[in-house]
mmCIF file with all atom_site columns, C-alpha atoms and ligand atoms in Angstrom:
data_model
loop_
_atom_site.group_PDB
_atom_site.id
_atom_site.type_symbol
_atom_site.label_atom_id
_atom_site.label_alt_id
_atom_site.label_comp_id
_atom_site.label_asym_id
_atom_site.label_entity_id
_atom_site.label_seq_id
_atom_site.pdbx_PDB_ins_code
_atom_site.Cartn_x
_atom_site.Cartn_y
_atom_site.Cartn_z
_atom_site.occupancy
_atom_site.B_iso_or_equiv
_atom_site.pdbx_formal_charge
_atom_site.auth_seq_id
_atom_site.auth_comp_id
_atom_site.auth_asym_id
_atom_site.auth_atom_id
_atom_site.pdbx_PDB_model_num
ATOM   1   C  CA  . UNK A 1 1   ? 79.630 45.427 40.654 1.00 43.00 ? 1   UNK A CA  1
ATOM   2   C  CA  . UNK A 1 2   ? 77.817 44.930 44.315 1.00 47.00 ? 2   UNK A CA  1
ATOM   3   C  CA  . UNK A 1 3   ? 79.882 43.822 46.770 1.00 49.00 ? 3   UNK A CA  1
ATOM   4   C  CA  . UNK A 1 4   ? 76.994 41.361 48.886 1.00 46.00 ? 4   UNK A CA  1
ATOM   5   C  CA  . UNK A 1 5   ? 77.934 41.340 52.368 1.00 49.00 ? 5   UNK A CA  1
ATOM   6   C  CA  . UNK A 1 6   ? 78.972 37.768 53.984 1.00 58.00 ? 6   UNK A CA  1
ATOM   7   C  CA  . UNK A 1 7   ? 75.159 37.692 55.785 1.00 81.00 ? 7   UNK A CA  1
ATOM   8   C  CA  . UNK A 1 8   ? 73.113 39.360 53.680 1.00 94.00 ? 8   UNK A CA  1
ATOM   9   C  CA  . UNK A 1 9   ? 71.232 37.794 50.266 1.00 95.00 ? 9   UNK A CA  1
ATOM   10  C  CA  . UNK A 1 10  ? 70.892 40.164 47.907 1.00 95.00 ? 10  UNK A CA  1
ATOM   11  C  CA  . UNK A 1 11  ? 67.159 40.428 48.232 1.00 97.00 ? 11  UNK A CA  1
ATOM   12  C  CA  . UNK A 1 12  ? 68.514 41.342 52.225 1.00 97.00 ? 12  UNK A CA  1
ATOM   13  C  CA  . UNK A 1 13  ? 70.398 43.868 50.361 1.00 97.00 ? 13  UNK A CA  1
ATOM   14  C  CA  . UNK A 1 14  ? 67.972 45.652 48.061 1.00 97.00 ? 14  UNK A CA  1
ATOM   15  C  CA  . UNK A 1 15  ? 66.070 46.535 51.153 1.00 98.00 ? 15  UNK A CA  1
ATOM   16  C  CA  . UNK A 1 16  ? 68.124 47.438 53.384 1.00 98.00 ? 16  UNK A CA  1
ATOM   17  C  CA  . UNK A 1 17  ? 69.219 49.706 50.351 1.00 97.00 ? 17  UNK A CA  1
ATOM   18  C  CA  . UNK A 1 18  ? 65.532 51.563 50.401 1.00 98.00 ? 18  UNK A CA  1
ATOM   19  C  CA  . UNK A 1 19  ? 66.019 51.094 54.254 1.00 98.00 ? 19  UNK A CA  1
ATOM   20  C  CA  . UNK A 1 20  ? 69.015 53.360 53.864 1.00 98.00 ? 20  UNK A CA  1
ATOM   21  C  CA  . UNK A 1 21  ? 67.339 55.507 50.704 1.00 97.00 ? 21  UNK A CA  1
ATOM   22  C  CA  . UNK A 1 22  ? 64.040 55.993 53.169 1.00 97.00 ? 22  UNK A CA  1
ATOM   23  C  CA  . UNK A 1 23  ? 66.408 57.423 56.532 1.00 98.00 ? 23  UNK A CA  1
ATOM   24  C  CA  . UNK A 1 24  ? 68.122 59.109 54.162 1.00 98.00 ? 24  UNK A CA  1
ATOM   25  C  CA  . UNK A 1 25  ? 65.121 61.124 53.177 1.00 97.00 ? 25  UNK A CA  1
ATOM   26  C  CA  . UNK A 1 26  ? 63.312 61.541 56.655 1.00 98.00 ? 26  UNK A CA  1
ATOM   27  C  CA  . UNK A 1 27  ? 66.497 63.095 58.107 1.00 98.00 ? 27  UNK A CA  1
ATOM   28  C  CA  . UNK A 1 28  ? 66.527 65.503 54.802 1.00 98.00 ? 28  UNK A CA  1
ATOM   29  C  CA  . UNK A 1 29  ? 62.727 66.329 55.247 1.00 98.00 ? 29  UNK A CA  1
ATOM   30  C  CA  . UNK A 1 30  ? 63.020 67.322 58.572 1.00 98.00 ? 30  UNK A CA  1
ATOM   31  C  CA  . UNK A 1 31  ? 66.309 69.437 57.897 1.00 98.00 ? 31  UNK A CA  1
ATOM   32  C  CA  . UNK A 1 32  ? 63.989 71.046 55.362 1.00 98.00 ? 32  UNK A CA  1
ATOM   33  C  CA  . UNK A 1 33  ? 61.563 72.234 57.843 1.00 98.00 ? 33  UNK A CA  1
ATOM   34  C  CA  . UNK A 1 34  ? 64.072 73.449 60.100 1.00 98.00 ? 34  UNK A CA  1
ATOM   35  C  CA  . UNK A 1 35  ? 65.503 75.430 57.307 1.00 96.00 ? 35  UNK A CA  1
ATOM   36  C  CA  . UNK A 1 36  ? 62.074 76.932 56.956 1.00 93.00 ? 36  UNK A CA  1
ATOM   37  C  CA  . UNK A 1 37  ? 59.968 76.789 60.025 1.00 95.00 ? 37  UNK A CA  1
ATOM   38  C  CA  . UNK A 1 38  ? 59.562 79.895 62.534 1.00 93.00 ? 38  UNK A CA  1
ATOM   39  C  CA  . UNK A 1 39  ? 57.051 78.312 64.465 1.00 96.00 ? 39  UNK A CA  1
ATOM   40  C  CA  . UNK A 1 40  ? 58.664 76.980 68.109 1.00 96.00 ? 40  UNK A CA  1
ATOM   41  C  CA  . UNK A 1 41  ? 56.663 74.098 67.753 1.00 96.00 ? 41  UNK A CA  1
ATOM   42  C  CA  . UNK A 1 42  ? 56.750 73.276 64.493 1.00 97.00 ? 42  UNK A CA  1
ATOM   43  C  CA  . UNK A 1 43  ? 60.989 73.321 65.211 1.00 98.00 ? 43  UNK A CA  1
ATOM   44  C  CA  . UNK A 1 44  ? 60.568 71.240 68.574 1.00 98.00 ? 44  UNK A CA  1
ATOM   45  C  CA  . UNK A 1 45  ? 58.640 68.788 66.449 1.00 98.00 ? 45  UNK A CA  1
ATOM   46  C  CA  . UNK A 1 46  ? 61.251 68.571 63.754 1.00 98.00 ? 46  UNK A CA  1
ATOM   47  C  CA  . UNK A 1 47  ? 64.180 68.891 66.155 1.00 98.00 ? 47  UNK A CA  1
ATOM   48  C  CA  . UNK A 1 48  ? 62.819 65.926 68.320 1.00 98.00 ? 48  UNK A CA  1
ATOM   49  C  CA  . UNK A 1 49  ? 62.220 63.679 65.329 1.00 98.00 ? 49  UNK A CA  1
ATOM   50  C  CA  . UNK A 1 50  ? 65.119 64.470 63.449 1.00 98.00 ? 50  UNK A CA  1
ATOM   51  C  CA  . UNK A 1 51  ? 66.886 63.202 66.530 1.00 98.00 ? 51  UNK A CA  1
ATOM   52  C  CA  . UNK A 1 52  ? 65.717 59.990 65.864 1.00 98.00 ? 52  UNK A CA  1
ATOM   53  C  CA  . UNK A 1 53  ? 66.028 59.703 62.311 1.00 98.00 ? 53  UNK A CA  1
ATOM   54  C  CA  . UNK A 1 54  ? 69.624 60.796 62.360 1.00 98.00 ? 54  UNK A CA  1
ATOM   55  C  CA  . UNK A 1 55  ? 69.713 57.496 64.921 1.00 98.00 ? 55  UNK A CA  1
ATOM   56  C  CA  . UNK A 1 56  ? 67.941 55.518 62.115 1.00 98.00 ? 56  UNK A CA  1
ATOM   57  C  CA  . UNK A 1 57  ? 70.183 56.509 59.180 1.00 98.00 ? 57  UNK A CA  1
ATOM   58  C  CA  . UNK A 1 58  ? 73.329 55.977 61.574 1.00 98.00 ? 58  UNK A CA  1
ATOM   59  C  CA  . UNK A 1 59  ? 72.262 52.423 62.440 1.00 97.00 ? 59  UNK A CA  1
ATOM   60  C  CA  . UNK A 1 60  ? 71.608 51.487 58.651 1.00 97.00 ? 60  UNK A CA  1
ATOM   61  C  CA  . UNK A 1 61  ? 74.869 52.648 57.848 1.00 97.00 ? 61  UNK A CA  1
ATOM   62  C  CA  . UNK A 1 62  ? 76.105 50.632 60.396 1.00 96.00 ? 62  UNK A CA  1
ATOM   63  C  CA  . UNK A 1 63  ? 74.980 47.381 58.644 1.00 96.00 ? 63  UNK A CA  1
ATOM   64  C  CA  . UNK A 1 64  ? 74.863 48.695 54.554 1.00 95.00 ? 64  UNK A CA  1
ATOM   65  C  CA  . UNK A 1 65  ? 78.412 49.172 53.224 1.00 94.00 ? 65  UNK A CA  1
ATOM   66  C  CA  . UNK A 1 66  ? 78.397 52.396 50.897 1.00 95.00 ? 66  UNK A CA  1
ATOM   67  C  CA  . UNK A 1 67  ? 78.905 50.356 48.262 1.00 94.00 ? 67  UNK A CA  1
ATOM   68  C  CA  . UNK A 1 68  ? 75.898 49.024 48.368 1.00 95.00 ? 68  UNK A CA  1
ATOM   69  C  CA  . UNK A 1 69  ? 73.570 52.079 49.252 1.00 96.00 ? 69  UNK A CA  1
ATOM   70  C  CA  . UNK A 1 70  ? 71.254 53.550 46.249 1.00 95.00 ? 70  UNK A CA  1
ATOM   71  C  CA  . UNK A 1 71  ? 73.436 55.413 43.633 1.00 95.00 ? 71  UNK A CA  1
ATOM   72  C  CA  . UNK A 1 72  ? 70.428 58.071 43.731 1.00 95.00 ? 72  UNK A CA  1
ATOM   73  C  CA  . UNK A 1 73  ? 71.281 58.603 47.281 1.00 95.00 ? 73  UNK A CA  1
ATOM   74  C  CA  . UNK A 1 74  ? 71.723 62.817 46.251 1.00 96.00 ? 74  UNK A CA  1
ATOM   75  C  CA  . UNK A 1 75  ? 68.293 62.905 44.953 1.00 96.00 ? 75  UNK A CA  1
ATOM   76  C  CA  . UNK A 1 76  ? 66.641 61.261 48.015 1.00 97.00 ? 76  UNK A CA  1
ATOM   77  C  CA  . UNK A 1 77  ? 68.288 63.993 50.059 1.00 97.00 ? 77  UNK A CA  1
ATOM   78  C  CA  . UNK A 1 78  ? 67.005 66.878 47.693 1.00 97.00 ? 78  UNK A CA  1
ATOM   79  C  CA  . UNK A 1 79  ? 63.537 65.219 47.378 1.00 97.00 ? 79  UNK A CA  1
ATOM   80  C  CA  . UNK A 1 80  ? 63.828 65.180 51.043 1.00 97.00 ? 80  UNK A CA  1
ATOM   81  C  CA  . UNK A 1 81  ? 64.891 68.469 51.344 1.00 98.00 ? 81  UNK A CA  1
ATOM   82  C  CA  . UNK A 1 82  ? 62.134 69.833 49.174 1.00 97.00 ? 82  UNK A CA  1
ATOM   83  C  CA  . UNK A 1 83  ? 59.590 67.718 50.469 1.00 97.00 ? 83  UNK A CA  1
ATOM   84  C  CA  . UNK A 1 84  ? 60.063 69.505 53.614 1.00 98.00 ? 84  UNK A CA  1
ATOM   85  C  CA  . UNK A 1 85  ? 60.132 73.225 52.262 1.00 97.00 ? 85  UNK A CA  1
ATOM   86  C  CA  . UNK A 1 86  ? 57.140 72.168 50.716 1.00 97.00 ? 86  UNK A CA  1
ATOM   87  C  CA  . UNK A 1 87  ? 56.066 71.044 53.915 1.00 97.00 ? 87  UNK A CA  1
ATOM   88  C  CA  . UNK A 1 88  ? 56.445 74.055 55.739 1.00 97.00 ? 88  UNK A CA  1
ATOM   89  C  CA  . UNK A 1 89  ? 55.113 76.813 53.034 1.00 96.00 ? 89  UNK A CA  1
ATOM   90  C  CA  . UNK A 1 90  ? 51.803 74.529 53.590 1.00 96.00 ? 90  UNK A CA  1
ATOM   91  C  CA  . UNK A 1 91  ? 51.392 75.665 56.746 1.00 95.00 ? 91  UNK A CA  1
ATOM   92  C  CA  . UNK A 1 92  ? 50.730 73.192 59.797 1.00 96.00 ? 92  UNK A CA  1
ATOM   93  C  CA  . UNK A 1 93  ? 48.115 71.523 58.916 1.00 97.00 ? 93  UNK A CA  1
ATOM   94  C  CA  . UNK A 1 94  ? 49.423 70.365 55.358 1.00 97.00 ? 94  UNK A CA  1
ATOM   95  C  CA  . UNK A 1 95  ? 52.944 69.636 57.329 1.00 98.00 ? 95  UNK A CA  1
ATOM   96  C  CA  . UNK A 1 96  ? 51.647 67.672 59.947 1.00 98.00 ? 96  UNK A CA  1
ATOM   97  C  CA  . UNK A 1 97  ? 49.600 65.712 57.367 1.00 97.00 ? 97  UNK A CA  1
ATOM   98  C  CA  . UNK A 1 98  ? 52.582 65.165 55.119 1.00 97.00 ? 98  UNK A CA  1
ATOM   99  C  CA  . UNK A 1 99  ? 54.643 64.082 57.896 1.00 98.00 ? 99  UNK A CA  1
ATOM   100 C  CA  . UNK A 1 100 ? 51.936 61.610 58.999 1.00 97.00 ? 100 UNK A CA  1
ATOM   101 C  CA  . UNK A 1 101 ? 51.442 60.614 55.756 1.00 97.00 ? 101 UNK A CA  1
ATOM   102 C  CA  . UNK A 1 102 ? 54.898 59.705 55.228 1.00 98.00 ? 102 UNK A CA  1
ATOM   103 C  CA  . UNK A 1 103 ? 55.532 58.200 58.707 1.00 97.00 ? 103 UNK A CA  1
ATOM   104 C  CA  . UNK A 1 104 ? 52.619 55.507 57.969 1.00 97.00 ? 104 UNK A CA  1
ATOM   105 C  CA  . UNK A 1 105 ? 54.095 54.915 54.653 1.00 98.00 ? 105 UNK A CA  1
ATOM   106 C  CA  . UNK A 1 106 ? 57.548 53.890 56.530 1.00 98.00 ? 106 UNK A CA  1
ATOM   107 C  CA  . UNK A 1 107 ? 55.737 51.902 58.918 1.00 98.00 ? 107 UNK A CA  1
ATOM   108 C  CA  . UNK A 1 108 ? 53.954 50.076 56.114 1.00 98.00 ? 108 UNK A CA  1
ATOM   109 C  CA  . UNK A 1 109 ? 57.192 49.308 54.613 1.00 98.00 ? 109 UNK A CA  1
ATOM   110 C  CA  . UNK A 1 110 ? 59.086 48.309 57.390 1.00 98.00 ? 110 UNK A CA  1
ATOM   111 C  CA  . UNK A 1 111 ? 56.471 45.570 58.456 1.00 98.00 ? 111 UNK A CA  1
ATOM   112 C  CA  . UNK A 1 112 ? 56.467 44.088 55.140 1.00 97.00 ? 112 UNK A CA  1
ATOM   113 C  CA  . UNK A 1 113 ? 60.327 43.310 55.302 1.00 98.00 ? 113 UNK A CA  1
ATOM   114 C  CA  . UNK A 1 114 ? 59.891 41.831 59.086 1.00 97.00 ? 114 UNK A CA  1
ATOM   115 C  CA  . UNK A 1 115 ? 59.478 38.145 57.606 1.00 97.00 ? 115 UNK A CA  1
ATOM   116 C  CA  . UNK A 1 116 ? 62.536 38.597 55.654 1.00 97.00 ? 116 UNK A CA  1
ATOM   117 C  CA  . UNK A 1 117 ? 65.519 39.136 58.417 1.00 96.00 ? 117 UNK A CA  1
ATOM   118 C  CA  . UNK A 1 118 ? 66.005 37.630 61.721 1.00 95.00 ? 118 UNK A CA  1
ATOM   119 C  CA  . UNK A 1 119 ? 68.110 38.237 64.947 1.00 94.00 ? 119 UNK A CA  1
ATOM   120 C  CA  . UNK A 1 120 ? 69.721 42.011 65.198 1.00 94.00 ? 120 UNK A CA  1
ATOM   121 C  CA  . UNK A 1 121 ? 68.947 43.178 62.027 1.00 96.00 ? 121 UNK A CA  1
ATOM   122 C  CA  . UNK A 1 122 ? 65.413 42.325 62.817 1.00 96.00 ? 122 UNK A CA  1
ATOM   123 C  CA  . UNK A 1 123 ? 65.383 44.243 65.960 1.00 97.00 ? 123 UNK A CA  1
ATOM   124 C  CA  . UNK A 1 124 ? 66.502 47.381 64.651 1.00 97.00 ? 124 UNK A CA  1
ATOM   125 C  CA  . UNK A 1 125 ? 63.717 47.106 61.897 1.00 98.00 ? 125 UNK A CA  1
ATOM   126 C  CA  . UNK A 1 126 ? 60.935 46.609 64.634 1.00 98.00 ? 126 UNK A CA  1
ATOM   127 C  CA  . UNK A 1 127 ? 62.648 49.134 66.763 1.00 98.00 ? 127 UNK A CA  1
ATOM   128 C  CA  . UNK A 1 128 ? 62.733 51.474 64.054 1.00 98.00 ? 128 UNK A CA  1
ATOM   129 C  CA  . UNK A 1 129 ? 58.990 50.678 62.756 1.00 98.00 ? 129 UNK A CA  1
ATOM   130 C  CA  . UNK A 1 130 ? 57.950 51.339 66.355 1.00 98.00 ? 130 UNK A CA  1
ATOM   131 C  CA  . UNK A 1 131 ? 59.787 54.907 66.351 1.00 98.00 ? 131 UNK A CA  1
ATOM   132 C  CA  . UNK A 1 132 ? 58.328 55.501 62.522 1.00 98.00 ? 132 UNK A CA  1
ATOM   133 C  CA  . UNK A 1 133 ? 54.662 54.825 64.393 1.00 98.00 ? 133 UNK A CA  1
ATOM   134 C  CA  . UNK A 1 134 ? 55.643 57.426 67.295 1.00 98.00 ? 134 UNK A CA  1
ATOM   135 C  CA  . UNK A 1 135 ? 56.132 59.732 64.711 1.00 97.00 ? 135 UNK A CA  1
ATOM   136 C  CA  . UNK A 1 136 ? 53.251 58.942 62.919 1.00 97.00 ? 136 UNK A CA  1
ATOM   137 C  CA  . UNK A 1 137 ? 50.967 59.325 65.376 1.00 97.00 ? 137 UNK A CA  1
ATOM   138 C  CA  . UNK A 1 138 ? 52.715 62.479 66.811 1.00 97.00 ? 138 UNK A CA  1
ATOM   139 C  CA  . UNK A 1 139 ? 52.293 64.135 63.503 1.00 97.00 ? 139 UNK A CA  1
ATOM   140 C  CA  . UNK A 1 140 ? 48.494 62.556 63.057 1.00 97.00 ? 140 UNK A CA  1
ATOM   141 C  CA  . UNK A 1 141 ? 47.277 64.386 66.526 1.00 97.00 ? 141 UNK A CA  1
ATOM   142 C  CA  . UNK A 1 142 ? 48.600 67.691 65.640 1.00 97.00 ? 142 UNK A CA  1
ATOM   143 C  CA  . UNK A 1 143 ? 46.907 68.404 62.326 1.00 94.00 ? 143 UNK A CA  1
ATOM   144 C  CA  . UNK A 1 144 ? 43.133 69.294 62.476 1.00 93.00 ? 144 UNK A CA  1
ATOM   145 C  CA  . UNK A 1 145 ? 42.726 68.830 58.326 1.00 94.00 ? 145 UNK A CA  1
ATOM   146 C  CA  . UNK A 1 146 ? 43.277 66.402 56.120 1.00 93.00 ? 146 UNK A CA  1
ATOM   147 C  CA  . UNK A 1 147 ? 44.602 66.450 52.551 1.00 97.00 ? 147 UNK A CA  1
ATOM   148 C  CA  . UNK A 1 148 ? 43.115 63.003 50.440 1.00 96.00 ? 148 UNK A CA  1
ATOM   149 C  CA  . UNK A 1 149 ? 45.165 64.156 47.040 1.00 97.00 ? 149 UNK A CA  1
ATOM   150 C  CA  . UNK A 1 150 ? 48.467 64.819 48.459 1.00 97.00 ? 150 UNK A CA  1
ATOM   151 C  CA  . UNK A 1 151 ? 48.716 62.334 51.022 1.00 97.00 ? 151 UNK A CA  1
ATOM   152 C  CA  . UNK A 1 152 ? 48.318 59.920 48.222 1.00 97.00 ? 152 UNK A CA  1
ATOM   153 C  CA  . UNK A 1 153 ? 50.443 61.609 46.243 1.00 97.00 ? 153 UNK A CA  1
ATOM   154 C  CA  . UNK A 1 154 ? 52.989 61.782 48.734 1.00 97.00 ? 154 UNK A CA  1
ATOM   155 C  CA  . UNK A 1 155 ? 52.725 58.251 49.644 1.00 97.00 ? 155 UNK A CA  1
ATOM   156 C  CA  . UNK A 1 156 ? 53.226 57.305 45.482 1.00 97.00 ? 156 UNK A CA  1
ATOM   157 C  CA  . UNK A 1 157 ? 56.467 59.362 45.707 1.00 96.00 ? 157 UNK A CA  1
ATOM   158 C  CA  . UNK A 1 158 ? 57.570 57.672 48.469 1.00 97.00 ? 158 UNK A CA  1
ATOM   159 C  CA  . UNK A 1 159 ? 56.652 54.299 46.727 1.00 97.00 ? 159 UNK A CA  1
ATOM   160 C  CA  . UNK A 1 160 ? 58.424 55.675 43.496 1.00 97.00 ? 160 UNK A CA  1
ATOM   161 C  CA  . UNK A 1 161 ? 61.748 55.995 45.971 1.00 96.00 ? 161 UNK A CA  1
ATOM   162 C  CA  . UNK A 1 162 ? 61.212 52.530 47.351 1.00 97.00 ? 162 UNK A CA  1
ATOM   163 C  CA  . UNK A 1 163 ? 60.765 50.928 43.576 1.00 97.00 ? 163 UNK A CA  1
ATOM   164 C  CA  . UNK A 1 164 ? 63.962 53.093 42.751 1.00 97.00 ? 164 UNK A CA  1
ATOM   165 C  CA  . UNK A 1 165 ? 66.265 52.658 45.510 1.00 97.00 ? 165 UNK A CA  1
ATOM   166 C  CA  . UNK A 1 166 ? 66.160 49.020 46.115 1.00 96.00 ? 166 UNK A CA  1
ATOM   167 C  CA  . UNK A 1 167 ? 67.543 48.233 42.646 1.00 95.00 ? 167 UNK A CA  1
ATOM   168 C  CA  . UNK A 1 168 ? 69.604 51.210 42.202 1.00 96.00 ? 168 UNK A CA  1
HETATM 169 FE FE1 . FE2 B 2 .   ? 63.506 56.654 60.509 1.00 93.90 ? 1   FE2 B FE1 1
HETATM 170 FE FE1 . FE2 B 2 .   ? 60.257 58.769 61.336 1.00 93.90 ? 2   FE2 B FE1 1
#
């Protein structure tokens, strides 16, 4: 059974669970295209950002006991992982794209839980969001294509995870 943490309702809970699920993921895709890349920039990119996201994860952990983080927390860090391979056999372009494409999709979903917390918790989620929309727009100005069908694709996995994670 769930332990709920004095604090947190267990709607609270079920996001910060996809909170955890999502930075989770982001530091997995961008260990994935370290594992990968050659490129120096393409591994200053993922270096830099991976930074933060390992930040991110830390400070969710912080506030979600394990007990309460998604029992499919293995497959978000292979989906992660493979995400990121995937990413990188692309080429830049189609990386940068899928990065960008996921970046908006956390920024999206970290919004839509601002109404829901107050005080600290709050402020990491905003500081977070902001850092998501850094990356975002990092990734945005360094790819010269675009890729309609697998940015939407991309972004429906990553909605898939969401769905997933915050019940499970
Ligand atoms: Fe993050
Ligand atoms: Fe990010």
């Amino acid at each position: 059974m769930t332990t709920v943490k004095p604090g947190f309702s267990s709607h609270q809970l079920s996001m910060l669970r996809s909170d955890h699920a999502g930075e989770v993921g982001a530091v997995n895709i961008y260990k994935g295209i370290l594992w990968g890349a050659k490129d120096s920039v393409v591994v200053a990119f993922a270096n830099s950002h991976l930074e933060v996201e390992s930040r991110h994860l830390a400070a969710v952990e912080s506030i979600l006991t394990p007990e309460n983080r998604s029992i499919f927390s293995p497959i978000w860090v292979i989906a992660g992982r493979v995400l990121g391979i995937m990413a990188v056999v692309g080429g830049k372009n189609f990386l940068f794209s899928t990065i960008a494409s996921v970046e908006e999709f956390v920024v999206e979903h970290y919004e839509r839980q601002l109404p829901y917390f107050h005080g600290s918790v709050r402020e990491l989620i905003i500081e977070m969001m902001s850092e998501e929309d850094t990356h975002r727009e990092d990734a945005a100005h360094r790819s010269a294509k675009s890729f309609p069908f697998w940015e939407l694709l991309v972004k429906k996995g990553c909605s898939l995870a969401v769905s997933a994670s915050s019940r499970f």
